[in-house]
Short mmCIF file of C-alpha atoms in Angstrom, two decimals:
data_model
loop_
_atom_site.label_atom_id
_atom_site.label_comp_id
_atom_site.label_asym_id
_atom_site.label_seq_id
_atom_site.Cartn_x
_atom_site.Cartn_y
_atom_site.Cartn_z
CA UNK A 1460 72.35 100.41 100.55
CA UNK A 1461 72.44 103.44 99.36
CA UNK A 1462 75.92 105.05 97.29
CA UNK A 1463 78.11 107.17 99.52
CA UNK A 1464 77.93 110.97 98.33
CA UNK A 1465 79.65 114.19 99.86
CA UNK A 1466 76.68 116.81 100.86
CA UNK A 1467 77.31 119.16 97.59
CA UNK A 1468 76.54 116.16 95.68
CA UNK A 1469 73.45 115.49 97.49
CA UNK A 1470 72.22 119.12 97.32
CA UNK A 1471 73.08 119.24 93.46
CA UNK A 1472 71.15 116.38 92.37
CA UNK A 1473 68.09 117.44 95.61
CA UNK A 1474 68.34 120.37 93.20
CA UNK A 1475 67.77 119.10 90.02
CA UNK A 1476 65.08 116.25 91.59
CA UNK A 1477 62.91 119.47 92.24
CA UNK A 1478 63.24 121.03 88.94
CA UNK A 1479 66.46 123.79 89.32
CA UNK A 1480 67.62 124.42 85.87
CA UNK A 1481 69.52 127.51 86.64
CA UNK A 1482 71.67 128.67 89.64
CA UNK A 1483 72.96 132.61 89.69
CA UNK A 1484 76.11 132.77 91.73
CA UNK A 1485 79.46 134.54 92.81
CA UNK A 1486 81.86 131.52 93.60
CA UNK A 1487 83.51 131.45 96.96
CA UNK A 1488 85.94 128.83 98.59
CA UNK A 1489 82.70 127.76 101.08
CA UNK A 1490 80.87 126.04 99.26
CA UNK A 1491 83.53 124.16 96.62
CA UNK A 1492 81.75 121.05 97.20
CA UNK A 1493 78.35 122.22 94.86
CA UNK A 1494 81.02 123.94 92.32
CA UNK A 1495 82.43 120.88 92.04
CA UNK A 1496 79.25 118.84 91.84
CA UNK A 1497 77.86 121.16 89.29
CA UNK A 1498 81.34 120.71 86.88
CA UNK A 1499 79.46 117.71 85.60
CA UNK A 1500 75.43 118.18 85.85
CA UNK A 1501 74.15 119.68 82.02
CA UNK A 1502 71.00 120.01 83.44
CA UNK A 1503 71.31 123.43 85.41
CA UNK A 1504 73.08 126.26 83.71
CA UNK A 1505 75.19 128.12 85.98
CA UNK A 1506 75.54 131.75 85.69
CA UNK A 1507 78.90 133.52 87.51
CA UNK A 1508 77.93 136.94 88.70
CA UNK A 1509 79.99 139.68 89.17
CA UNK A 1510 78.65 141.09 92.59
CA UNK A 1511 76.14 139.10 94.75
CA UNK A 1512 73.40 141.60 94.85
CA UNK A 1513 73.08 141.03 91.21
CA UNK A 1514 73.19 137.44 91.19
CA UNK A 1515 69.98 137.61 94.24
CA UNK A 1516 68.26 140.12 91.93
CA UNK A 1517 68.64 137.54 88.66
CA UNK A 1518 66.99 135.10 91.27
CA UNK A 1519 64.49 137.30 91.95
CA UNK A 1520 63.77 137.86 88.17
CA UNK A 1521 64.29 133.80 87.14
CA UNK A 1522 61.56 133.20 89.95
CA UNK A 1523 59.21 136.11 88.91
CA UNK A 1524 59.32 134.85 84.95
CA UNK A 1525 58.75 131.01 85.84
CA UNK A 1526 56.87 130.73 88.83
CA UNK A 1527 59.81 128.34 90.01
CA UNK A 1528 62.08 129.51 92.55
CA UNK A 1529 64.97 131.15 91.42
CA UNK A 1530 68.39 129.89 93.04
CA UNK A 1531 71.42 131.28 93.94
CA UNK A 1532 74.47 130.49 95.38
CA UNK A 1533 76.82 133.25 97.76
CA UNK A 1534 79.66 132.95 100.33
CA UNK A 1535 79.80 134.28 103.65
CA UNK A 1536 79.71 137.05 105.45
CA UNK A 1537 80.24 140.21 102.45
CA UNK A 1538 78.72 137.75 100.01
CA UNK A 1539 75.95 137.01 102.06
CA UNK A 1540 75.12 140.90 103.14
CA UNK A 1541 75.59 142.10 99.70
CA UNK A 1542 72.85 139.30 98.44
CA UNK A 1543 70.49 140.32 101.36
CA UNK A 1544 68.91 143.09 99.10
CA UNK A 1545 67.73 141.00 96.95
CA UNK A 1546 66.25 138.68 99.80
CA UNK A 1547 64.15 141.73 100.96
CA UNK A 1548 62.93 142.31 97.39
CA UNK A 1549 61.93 138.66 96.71
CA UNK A 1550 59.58 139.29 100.18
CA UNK A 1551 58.51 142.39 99.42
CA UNK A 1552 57.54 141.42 95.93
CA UNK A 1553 56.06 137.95 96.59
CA UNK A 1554 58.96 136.35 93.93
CA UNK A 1555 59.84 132.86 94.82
CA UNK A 1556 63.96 132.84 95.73
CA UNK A 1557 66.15 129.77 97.24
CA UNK A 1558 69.30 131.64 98.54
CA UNK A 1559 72.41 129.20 99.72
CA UNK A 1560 75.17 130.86 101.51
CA UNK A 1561 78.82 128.79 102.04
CA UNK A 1562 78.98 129.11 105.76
CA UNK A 1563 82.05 128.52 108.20
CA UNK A 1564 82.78 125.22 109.72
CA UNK A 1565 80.34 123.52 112.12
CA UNK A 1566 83.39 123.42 114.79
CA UNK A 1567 83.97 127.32 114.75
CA UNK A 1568 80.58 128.46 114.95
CA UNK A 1569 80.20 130.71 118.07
CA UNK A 1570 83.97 131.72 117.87
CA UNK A 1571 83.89 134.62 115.57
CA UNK A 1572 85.35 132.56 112.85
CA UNK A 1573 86.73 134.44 109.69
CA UNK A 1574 83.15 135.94 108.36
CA UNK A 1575 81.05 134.33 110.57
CA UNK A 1576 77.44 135.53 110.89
CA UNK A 1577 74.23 133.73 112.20
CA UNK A 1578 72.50 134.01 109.09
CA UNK A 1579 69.29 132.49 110.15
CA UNK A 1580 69.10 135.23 112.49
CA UNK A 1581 70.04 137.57 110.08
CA UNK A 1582 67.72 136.55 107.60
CA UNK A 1583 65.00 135.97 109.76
CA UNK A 1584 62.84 139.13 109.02
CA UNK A 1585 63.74 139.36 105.77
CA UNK A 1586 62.39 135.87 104.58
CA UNK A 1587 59.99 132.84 104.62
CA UNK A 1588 62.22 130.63 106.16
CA UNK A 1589 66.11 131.28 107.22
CA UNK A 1590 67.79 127.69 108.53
CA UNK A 1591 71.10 125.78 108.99
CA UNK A 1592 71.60 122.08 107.53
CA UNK A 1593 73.93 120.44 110.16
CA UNK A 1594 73.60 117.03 108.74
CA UNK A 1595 74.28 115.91 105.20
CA UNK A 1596 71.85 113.30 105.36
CA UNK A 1597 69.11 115.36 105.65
CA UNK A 1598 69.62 117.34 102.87
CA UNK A 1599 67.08 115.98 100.81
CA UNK A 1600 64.91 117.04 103.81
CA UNK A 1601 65.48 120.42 103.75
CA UNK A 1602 65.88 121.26 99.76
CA UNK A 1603 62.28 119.61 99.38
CA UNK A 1604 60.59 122.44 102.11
CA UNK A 1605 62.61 125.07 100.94
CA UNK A 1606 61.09 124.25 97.84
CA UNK A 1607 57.62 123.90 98.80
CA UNK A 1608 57.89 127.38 101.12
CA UNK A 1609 59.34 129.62 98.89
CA UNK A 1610 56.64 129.01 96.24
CA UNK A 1611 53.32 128.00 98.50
CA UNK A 1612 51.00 130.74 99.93
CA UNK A 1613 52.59 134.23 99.07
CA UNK A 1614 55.59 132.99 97.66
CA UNK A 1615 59.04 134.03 99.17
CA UNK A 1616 62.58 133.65 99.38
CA UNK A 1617 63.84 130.73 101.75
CA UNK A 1618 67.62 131.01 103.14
CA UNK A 1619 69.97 128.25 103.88
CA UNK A 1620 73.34 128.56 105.58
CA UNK A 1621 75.43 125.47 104.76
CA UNK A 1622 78.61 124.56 106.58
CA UNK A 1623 81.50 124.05 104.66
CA UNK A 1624 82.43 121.25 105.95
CA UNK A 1625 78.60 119.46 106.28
CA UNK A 1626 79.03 120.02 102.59
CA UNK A 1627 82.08 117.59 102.39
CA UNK A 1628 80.63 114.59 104.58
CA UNK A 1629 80.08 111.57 102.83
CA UNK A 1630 77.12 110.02 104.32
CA UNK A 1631 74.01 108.01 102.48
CA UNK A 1632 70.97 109.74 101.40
CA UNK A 1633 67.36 109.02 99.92
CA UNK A 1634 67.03 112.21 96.84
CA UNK A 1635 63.81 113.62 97.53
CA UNK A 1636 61.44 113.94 94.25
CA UNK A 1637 59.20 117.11 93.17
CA UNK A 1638 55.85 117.23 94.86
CA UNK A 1639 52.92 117.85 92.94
CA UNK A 1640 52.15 121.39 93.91
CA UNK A 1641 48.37 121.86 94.48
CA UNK A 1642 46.73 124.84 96.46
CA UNK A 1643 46.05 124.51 99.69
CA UNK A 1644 41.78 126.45 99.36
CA UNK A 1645 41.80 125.92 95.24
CA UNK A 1646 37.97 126.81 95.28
CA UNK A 1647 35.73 129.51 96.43
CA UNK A 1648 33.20 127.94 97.98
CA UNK A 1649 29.18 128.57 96.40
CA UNK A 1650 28.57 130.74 99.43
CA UNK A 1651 31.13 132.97 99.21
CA UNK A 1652 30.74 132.82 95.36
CA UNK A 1653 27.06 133.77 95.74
CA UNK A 1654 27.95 136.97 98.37
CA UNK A 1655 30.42 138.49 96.19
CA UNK A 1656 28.59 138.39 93.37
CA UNK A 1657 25.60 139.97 95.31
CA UNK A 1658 27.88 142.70 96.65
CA UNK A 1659 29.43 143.92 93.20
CA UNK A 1660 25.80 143.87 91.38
CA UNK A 1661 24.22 146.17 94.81
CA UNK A 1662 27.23 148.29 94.48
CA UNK A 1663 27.60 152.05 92.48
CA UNK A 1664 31.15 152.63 92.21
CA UNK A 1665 33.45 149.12 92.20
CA UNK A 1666 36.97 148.77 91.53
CA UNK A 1667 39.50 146.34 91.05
CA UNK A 1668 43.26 146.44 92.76
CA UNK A 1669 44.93 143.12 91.26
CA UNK A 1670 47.91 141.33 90.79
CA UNK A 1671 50.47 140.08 93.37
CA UNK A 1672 51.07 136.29 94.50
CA UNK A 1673 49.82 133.34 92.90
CA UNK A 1674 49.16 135.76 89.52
CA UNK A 1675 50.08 134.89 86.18
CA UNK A 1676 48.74 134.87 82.24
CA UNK A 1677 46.09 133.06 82.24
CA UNK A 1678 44.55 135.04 85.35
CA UNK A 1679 45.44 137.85 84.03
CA UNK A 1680 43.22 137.01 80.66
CA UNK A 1681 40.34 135.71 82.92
CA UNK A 1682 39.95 138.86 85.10
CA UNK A 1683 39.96 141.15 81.94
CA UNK A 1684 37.49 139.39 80.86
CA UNK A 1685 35.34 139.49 83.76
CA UNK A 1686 36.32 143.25 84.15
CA UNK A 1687 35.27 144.77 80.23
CA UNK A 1688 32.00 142.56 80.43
CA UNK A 1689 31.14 144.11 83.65
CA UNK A 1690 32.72 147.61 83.29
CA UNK A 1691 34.39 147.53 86.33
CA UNK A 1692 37.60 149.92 86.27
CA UNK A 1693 41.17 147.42 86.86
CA UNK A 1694 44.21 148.89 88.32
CA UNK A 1695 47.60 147.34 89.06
CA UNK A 1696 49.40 147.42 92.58
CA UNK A 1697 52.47 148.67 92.65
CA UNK A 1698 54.80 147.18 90.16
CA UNK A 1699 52.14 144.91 89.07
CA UNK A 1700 51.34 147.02 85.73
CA UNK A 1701 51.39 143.81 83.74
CA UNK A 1702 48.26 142.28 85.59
CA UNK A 1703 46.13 142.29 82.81
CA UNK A 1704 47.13 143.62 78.88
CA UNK A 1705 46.87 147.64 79.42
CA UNK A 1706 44.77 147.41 76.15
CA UNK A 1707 42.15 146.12 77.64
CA UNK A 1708 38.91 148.64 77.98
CA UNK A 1709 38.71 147.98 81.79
CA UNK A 1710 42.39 148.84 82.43
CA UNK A 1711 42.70 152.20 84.98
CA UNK A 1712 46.27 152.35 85.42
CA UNK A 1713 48.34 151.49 88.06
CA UNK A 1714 48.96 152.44 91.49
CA UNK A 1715 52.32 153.16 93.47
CA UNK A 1716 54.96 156.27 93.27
CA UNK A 1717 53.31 159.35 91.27
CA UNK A 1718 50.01 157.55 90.36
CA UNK A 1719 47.05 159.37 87.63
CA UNK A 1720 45.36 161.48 90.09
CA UNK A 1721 42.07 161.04 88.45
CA UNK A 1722 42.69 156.85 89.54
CA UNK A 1723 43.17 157.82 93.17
CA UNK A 1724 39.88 159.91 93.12
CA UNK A 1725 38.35 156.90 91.89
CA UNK A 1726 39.69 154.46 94.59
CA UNK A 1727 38.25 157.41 97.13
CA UNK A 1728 34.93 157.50 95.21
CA UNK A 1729 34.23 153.82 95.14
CA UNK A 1730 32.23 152.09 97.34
CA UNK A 1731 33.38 148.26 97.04
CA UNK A 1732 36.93 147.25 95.98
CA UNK A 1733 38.04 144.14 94.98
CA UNK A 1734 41.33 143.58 95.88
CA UNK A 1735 42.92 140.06 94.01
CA UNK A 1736 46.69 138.73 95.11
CA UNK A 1737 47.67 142.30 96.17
CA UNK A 1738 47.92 142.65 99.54
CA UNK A 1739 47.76 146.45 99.87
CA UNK A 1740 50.82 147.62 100.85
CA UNK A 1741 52.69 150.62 101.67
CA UNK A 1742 53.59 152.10 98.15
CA UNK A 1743 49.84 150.67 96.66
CA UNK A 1744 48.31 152.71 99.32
CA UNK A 1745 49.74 155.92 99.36
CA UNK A 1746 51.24 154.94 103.04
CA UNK A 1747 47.97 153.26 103.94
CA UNK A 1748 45.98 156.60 103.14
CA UNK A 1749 44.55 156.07 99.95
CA UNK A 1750 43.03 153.01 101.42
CA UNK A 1751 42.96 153.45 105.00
CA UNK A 1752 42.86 149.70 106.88
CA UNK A 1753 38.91 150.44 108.15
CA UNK A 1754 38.19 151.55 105.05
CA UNK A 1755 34.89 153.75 106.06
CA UNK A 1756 31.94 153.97 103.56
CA UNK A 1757 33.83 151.35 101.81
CA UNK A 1758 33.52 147.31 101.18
CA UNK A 1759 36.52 145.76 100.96
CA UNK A 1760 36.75 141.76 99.39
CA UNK A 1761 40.20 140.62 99.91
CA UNK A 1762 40.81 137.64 97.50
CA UNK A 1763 44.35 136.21 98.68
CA UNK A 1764 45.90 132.82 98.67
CA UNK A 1765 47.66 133.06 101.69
CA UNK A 1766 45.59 133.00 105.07
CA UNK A 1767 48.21 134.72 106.90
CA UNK A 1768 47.87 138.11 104.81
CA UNK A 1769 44.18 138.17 105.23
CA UNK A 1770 42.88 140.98 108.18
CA UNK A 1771 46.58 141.37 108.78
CA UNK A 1772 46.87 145.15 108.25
CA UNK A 1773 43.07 145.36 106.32
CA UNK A 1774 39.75 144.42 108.28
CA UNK A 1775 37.99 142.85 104.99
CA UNK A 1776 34.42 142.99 104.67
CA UNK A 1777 34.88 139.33 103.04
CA UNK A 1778 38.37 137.49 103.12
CA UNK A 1779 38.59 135.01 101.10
CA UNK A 1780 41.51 132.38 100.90
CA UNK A 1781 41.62 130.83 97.31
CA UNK A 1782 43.79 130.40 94.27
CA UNK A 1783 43.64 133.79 92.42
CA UNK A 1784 43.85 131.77 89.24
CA UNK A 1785 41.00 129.71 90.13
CA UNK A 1786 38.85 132.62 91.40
CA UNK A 1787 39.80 134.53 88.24
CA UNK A 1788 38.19 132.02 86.43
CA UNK A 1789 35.48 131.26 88.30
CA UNK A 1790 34.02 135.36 87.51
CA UNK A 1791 33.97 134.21 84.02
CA UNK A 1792 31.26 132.14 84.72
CA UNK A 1793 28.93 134.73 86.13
CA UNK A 1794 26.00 135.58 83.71
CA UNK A 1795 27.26 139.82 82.96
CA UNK A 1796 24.72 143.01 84.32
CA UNK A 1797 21.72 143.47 81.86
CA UNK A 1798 23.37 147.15 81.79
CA UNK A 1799 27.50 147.32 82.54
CA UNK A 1800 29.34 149.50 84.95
CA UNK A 1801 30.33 152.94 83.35
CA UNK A 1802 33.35 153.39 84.98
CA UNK A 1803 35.96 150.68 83.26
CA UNK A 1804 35.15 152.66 80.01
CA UNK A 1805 35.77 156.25 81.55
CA UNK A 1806 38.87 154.98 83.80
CA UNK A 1807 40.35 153.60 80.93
CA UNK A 1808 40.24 156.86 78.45
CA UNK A 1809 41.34 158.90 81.40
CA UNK A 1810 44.60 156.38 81.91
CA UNK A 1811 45.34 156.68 78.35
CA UNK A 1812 45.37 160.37 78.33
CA UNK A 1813 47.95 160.37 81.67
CA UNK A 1814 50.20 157.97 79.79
CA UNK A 1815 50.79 159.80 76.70
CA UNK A 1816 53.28 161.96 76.80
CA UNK A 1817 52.65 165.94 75.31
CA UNK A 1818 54.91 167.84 73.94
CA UNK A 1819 56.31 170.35 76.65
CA UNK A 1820 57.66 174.08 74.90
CA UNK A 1821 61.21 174.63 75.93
CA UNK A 1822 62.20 171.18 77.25
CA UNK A 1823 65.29 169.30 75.12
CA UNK A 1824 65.11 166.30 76.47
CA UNK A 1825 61.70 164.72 77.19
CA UNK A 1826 61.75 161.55 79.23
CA UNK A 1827 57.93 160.65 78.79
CA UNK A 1828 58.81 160.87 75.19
CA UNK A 1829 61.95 158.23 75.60
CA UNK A 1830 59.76 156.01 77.19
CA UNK A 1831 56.80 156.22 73.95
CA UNK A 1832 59.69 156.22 71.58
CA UNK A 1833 60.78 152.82 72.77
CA UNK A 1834 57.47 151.75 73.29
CA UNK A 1835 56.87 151.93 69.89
CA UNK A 1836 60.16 150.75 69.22
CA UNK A 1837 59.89 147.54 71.20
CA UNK A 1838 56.61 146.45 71.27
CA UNK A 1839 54.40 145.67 74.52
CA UNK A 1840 55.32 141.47 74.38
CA UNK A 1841 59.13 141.74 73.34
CA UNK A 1842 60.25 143.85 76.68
CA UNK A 1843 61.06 142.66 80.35
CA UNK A 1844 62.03 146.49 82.02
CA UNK A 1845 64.27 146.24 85.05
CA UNK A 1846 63.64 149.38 86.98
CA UNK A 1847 65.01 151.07 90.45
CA UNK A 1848 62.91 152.15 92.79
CA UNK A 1849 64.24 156.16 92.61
CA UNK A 1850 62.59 159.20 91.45
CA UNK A 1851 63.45 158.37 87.58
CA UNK A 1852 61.32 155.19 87.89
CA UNK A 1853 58.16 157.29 87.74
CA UNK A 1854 58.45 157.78 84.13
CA UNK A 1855 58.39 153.95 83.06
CA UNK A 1856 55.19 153.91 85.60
CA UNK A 1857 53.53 156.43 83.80
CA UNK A 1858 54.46 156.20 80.01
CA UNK A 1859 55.45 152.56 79.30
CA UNK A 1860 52.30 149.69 78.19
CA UNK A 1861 52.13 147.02 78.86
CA UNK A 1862 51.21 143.50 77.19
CA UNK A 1863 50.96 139.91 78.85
#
């Protein structure tokens, strides 16, 4: 027999089973049962917010820096809408993001109780998985899948509504431990190894888009590698600048809001692109112009770890479902062109020109040269830059370098 615990027991130590070591949060009376659970658990550090958006976007950024998802903990109805930004960001950005909101009592659901909403309805478009745990026992249940969704595939934020008063039963429960995590197509197979190869050594013009879900260091190291020694141009999706060290001689620049115009004549110009973890989307694109989704004149291999973004907007010459980190390394293997590309060595000079700022005669203020000064100031490894999405963002695009 098991020992009798109150549901924000069982979800704090579900929590910690799966590896939580941090929970963002803005505390509200609906979920007391966790505050109270977490008075006495040293192994998660709990961080009060201010406002609930920020505490999603610290989520977003715990989840984007460890690969784990990030947690966070909001009340109903205003704290739940004010979080829901940074839902939509940890989709849109692939960032792996548990959200919990305190929700109203299982016996005045369907009454319009004080800040009711149906929040997996609300949440539905705007995440992996939006749910309701009705019964404390199956808590463990839940917190394992959340777990496993928000960071499998193209990872995602997962939302859970919990009643307050499910969160105050005392019922018996088995604690679920971490899963091994292992990807679901970890290999390209020799076949599709062989074509692609074929394909980038027939081509004139290749290019590289990269970075997006599944990406981290150690890709990022392999691709470069496989990019300088065959001279094939990189450049970043949108806000994925740091896919591989900007110093690196294949290194284009990056696409998104206000891109090198030289890099979108390129993408035009080339005749295969090899697209890794990105999945092309609006602001990489140009609004699906700069790559159109037939692509004509054009072969497109789309390298993605989750089958469901594969031919969903692009028809890919080759699709191929694998782990980017796996296919990263696998190009390392391939024996280099007796005679490189040319363009990785031309893309690159021409990015490096476009992000250094000049001097401009009768301008005061100079915000390409803010950017460069703290550049230099701060170093390329010692900087995480939080950034909007406005007009103003266009000059940490352009000017700022990054290292990995």
């Amino acid at each position: 027999m098991t020992k009798l615990r109150n549901g924000g027991r069982i979800l704090v130590d579900n929590l910690v089973a799966q590896g939580c070591d941090r929970i963002f949060h803005v505390p509200g009376e609906s979920f007391l049962a966790v505050l109270d659970a977490l008075h006495d658990v040293p192994e998660i550090d709990l961080v009060t917010c201010r406002q609930e958006g920020g505490a999603a976007f610290m989520a977003c950024a715990d989840g984007t820096m460890t690969g784990k998802p990030g947690v966070c903990f909001v009340t109903r109805g205003p704290g739940a809408t004010n979080a829901s930004i940074g839902v939509h960001v940890a989709m849109q950005d692939s960032q792996p993001m548990l959200l919990f909101i305190g929700d109203v009592d299982r016996s005045m659901r369907d009454r319009e109780g004080f800040q009711e909403v149906d929040f997996p309805a609300m949440f539905a478009p705007l995440a992996k998985w939006a749910t309701r745990i009705e019964d404390a026992r199956r808590i463990p249940e839940y917190v394992a899948r959340a777990w496993n969704v928000a960071t499998s595939g193209r990872p995602g934020p997962v939302v859970i509504a919990l009643p307050e008063d499910m969160l105050l039963d005392e019922v018996e429960a088995v604690d679920r431990p971490v899963s091994t995590p292992y990807p679901l197509m970890p290999d390209v197979n020799e076949e599709a190894a062989h074509q692609i190869v074929e394909r980038i050594r027939t081509a004139k013009r290749p290019l590289a888009i990269v970075g997006g879900a599944g990406w981290d260091i150690s890709t990022g190291r392999d691709f470069a590698t496989f990019a300088e020694r065959w001279g094939i141009p990189v450049a970043g999706a949108f806000r994925r600048q740091d896919a591989i060290r900007n110093t690196s001689p294949a290194w284009a620049g990056n696409l998104g809001y206000g891109p090198n115009p030289k890099l979108t004549q390129r993408i035009r110009d080339a005749d295969l692109l090899l697209v890794v973890g990105a999945r092309l989307g609006e602001a990489t694109t140009d609004g699906y112009t700069l790559v159109t989704p037939d692509h004509p004149g054009q072969t497109l291999i789309h390298v993605h770890p989750d089958p469901e973004e594969l031919n969903r907007v692009y028809h890919a010459d080759m699709a191929v479902c694998c782990d980017v980190g796996i296919f990263a390394e696998m190009l390392t293997g391939l024996k280099p062109l007796d005679k490189p590309f040319a363009g990785a060595a031309e893309a690159h000079a021409e990015w490096l020109d476009w992000s250094t700022p000049k001097p401009r005669e009768g301008v005061t203020l100079d915000l390409g040269q803010c950017v460069a000064a703290m550049r230099e100031r701060l170093g390329p490894d010692d900087a995480i830059i939080c950034n909007g999405a406005g007009n103003f963002s266009g000059w940490w695009h352009r000017y700022w370098h990054y290292g990995r």
